[in-house]
Short mmCIF file of C-alpha atoms in Angstrom, two decimals:
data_model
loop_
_atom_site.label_atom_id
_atom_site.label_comp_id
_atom_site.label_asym_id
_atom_site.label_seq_id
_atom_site.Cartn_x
_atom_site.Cartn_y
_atom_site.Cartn_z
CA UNK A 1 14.61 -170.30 -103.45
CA UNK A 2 16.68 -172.58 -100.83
CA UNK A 3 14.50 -174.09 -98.36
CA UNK A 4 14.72 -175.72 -95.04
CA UNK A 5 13.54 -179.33 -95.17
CA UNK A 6 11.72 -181.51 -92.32
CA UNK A 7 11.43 -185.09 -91.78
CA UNK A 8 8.66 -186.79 -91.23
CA UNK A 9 5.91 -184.30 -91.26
CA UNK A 10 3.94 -185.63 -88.98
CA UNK A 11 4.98 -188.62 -86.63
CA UNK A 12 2.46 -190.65 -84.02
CA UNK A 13 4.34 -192.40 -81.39
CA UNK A 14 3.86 -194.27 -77.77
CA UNK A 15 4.98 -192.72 -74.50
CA UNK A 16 7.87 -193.39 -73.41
CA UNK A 17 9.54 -193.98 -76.89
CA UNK A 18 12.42 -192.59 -77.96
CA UNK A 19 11.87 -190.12 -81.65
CA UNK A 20 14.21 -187.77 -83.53
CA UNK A 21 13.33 -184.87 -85.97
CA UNK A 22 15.39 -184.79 -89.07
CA UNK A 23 15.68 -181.42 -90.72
CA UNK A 24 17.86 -180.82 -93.77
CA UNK A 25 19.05 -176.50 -93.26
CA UNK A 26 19.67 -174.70 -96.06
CA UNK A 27 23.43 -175.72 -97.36
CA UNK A 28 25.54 -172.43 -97.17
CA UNK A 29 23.92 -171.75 -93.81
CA UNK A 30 25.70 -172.09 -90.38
CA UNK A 31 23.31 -171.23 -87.64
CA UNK A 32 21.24 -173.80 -87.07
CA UNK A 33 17.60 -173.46 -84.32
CA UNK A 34 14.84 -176.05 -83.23
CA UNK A 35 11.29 -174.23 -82.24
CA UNK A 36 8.18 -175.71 -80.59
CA UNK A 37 4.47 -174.64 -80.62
CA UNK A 38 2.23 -176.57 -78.71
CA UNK A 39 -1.51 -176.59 -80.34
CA UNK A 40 -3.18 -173.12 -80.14
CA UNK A 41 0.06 -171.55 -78.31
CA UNK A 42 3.21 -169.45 -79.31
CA UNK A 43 6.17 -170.65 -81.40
CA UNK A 44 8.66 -171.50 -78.62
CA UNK A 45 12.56 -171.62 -78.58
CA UNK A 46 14.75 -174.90 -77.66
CA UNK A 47 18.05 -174.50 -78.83
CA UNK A 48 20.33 -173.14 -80.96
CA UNK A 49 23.80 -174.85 -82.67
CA UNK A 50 26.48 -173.47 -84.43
CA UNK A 51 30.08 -174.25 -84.98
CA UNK A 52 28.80 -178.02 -83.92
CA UNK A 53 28.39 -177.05 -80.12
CA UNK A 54 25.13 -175.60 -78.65
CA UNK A 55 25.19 -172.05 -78.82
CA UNK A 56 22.02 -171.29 -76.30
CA UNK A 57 18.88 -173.70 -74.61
CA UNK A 58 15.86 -172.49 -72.69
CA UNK A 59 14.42 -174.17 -69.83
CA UNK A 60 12.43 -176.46 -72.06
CA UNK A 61 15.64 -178.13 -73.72
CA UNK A 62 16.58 -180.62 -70.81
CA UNK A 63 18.05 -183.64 -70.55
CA UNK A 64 15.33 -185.61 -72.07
CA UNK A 65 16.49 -183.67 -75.38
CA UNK A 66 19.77 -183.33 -77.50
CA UNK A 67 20.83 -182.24 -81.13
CA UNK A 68 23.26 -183.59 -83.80
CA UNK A 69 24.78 -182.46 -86.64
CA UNK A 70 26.00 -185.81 -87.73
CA UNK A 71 27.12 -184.87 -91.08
CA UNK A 72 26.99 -181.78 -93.50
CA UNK A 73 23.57 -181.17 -94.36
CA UNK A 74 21.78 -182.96 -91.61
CA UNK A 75 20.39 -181.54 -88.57
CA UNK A 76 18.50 -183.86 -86.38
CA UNK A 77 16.62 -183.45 -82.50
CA UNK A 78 15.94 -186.43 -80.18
CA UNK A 79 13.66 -186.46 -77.81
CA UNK A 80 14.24 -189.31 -75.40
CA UNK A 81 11.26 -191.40 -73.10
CA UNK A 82 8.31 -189.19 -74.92
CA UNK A 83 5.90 -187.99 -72.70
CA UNK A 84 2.27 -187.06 -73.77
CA UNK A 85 3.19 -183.28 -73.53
CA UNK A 86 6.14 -183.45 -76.24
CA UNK A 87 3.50 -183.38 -78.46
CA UNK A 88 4.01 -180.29 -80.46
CA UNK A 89 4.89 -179.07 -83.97
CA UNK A 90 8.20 -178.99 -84.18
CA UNK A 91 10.04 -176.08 -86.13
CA UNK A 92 13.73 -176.61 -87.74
CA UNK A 93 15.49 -173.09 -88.81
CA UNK A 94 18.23 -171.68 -90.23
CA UNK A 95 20.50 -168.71 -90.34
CA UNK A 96 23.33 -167.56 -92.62
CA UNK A 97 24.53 -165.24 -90.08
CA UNK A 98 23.24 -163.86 -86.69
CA UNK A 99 22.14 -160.80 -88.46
CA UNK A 100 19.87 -162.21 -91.26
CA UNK A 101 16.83 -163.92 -91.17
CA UNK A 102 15.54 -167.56 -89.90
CA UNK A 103 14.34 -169.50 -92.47
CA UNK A 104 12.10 -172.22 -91.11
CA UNK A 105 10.86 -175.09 -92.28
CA UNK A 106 7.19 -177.08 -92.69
CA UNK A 107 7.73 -178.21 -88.47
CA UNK A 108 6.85 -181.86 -87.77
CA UNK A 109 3.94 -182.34 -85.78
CA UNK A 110 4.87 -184.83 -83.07
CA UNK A 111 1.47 -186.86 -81.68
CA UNK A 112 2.66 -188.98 -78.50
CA UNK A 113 -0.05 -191.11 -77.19
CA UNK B 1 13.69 -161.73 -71.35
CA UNK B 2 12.22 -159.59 -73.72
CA UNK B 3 8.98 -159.57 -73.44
CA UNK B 4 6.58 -159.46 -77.28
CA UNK B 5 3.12 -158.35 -77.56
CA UNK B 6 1.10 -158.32 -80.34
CA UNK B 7 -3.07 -156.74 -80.52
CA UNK B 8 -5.26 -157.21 -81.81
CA UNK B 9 -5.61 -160.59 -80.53
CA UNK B 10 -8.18 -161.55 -82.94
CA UNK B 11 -9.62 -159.78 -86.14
CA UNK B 12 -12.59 -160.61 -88.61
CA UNK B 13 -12.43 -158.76 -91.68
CA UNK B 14 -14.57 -158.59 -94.66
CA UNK B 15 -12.73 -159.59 -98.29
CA UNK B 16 -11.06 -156.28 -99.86
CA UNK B 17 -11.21 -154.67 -96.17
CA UNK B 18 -7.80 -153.14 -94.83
CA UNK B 19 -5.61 -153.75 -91.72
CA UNK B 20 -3.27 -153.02 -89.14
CA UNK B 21 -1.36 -155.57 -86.90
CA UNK B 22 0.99 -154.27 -84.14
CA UNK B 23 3.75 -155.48 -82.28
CA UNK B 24 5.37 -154.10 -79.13
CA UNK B 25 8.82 -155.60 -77.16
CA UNK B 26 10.21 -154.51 -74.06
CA UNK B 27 13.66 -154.15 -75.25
CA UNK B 28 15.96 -153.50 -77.80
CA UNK B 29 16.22 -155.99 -80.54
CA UNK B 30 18.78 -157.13 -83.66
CA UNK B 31 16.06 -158.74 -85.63
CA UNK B 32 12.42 -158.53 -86.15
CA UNK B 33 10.72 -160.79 -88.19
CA UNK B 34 6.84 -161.35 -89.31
CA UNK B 35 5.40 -164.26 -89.73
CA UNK B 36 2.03 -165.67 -91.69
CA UNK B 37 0.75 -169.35 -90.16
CA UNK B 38 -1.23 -170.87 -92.94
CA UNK B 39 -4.10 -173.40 -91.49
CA UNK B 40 -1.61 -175.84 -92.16
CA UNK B 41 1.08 -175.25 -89.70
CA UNK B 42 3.57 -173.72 -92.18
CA UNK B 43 5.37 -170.57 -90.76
CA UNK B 44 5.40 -167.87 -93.93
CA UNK B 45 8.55 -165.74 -93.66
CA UNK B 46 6.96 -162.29 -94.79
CA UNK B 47 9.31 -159.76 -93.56
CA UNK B 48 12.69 -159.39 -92.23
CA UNK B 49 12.55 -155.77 -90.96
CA UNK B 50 14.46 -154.73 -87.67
CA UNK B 51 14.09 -151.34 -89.02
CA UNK B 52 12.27 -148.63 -91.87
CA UNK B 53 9.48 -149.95 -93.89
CA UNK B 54 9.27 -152.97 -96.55
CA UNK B 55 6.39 -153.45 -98.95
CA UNK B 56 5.75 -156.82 -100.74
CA UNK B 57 2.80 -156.47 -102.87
CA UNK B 58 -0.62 -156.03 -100.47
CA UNK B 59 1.33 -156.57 -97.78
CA UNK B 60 4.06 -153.85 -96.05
CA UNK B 61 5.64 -153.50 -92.61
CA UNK B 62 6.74 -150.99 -90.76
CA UNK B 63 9.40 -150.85 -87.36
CA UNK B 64 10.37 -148.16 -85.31
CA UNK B 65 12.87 -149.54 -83.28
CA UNK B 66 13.53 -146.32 -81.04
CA UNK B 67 9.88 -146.90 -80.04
CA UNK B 68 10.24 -150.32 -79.70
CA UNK B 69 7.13 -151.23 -82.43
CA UNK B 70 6.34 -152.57 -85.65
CA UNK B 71 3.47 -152.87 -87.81
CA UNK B 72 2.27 -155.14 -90.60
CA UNK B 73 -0.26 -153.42 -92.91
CA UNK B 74 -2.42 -155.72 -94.98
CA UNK B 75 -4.26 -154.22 -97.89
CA UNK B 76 -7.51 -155.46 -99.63
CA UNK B 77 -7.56 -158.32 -97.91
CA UNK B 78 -8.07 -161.76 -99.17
CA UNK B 79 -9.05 -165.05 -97.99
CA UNK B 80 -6.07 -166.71 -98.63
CA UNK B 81 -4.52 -163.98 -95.97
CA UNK B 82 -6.74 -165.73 -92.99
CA UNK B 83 -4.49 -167.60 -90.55
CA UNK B 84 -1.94 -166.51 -87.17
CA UNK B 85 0.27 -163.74 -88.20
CA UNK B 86 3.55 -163.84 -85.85
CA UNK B 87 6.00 -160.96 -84.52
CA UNK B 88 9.28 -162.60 -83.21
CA UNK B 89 12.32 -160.46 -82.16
CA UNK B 90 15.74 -161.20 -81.26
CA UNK B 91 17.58 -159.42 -78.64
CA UNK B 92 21.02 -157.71 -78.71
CA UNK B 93 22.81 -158.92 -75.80
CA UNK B 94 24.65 -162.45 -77.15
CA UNK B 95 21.72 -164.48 -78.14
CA UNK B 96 20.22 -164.91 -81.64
CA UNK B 97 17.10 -166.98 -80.50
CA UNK B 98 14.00 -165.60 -81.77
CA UNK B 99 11.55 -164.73 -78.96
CA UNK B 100 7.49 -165.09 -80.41
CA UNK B 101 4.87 -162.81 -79.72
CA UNK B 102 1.06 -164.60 -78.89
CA UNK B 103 0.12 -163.22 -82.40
CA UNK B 104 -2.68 -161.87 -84.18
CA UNK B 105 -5.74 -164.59 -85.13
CA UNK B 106 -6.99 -163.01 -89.07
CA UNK B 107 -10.45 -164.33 -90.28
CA UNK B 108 -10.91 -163.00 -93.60
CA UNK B 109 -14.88 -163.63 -94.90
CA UNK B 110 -15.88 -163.24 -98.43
#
């Protein structure tokens, strides 16, 4: 079965650092979502893409982050000038159409320190 | 927003024991989804289900949408079925982002 693919799985980084989250959606898909859960919380929504243009943010998808679609499997978040509470698991998912499931993938678990 | 909540909170179960998991939202939805998250972070796609009932081996789900509830049956439980089990919905009005209830904590003992 197709999977959704995330990259690294777990990445350690300084404050103030710049990182970005590399998922790999499954192929024939075209809605594209990132997710957080911070550590003993709910799985939270950032943002979703589609038709290479953000479709919807919440409040938690500022300036500090942005998404790329750079080419036609990759699907990638940066977070810019980390702070200690980006650190999360981060959740990449996929959709083949707004009325089937989201696939997700492993998350990365981001560890700013 | 929609607003997701799940109960129990928490649950302790003996191995081979039965159980129900519900899930309430405020409004109507497009999509409901369960999820299973293993003690390793991994988010288990059990059931797409926005409405009528699914079964998947020990595991079925049920949704009644006009009530605005669904619930995840788990049969002779097993260790392996110990982790956070998640309800997320979507809403109708021009949005496809999930929305996550606080989920249900299962501790399955031998």
């Amino acid at each position: 079965e197709p999977e959704v693919t995330q990259t690294p799985s777990h990445q350690v980084t300084q404050m103030g650092q710049e990182v970005i989250l590399r998922c790999v959606p499954i192929s024939n898909h075209l809605y594209f979502y990132w997710y957080r859960q911070i550590l003993g919380q709910k799985v939270e929504f950032l943002v979703s893409f589609y038709n290479n243009e953000i479709s919807e943010k919440s409040e938690i998808f500022d300036d500090q982050f942005s998404v790329e679609r750079p080419d036609g499997s990759n699907f990638t978040l940066k977070i810019r000038s980390t702070k200690l509470e980006d650190s999360a698991m981060y959740f990449c998912a996929s959709g083949g159409d707004r009325d089937q499931p989201q696939h997700f993938g492993d998350g990365t678990r981001l560890s700013i320190l | 927003g929609i607003q997701v909540e799940q109960s129990p909170p928490d649950l302790i179960l003996q191995e081979g024991a039965n159980s129900t998991l519900r899930c309430n939202f405020s409004d109507s939805v497009n999509n409901l989804q369960w999820f299973h998250q293993n003690p390793w972070g991994q988010l288990i796609n059990l059931f797409y289900i926005p409405s009528g009932t699914k079964q998947n081996g020990r595991l079925s789900a049920t949704t009644v949408a006009t009530e605005r509830y669904s619930l995840l049956y788990i049969s002779s439980s097993q260790t392996t079925d110990s982790g956070v089990y998640f309800c997320a919905v979507e809403g109708t009005f021009n949005t496809d982002k999930l929305i996550f209830g606080t989920g249900t904590r299962l501790q399955v003992f031998p």
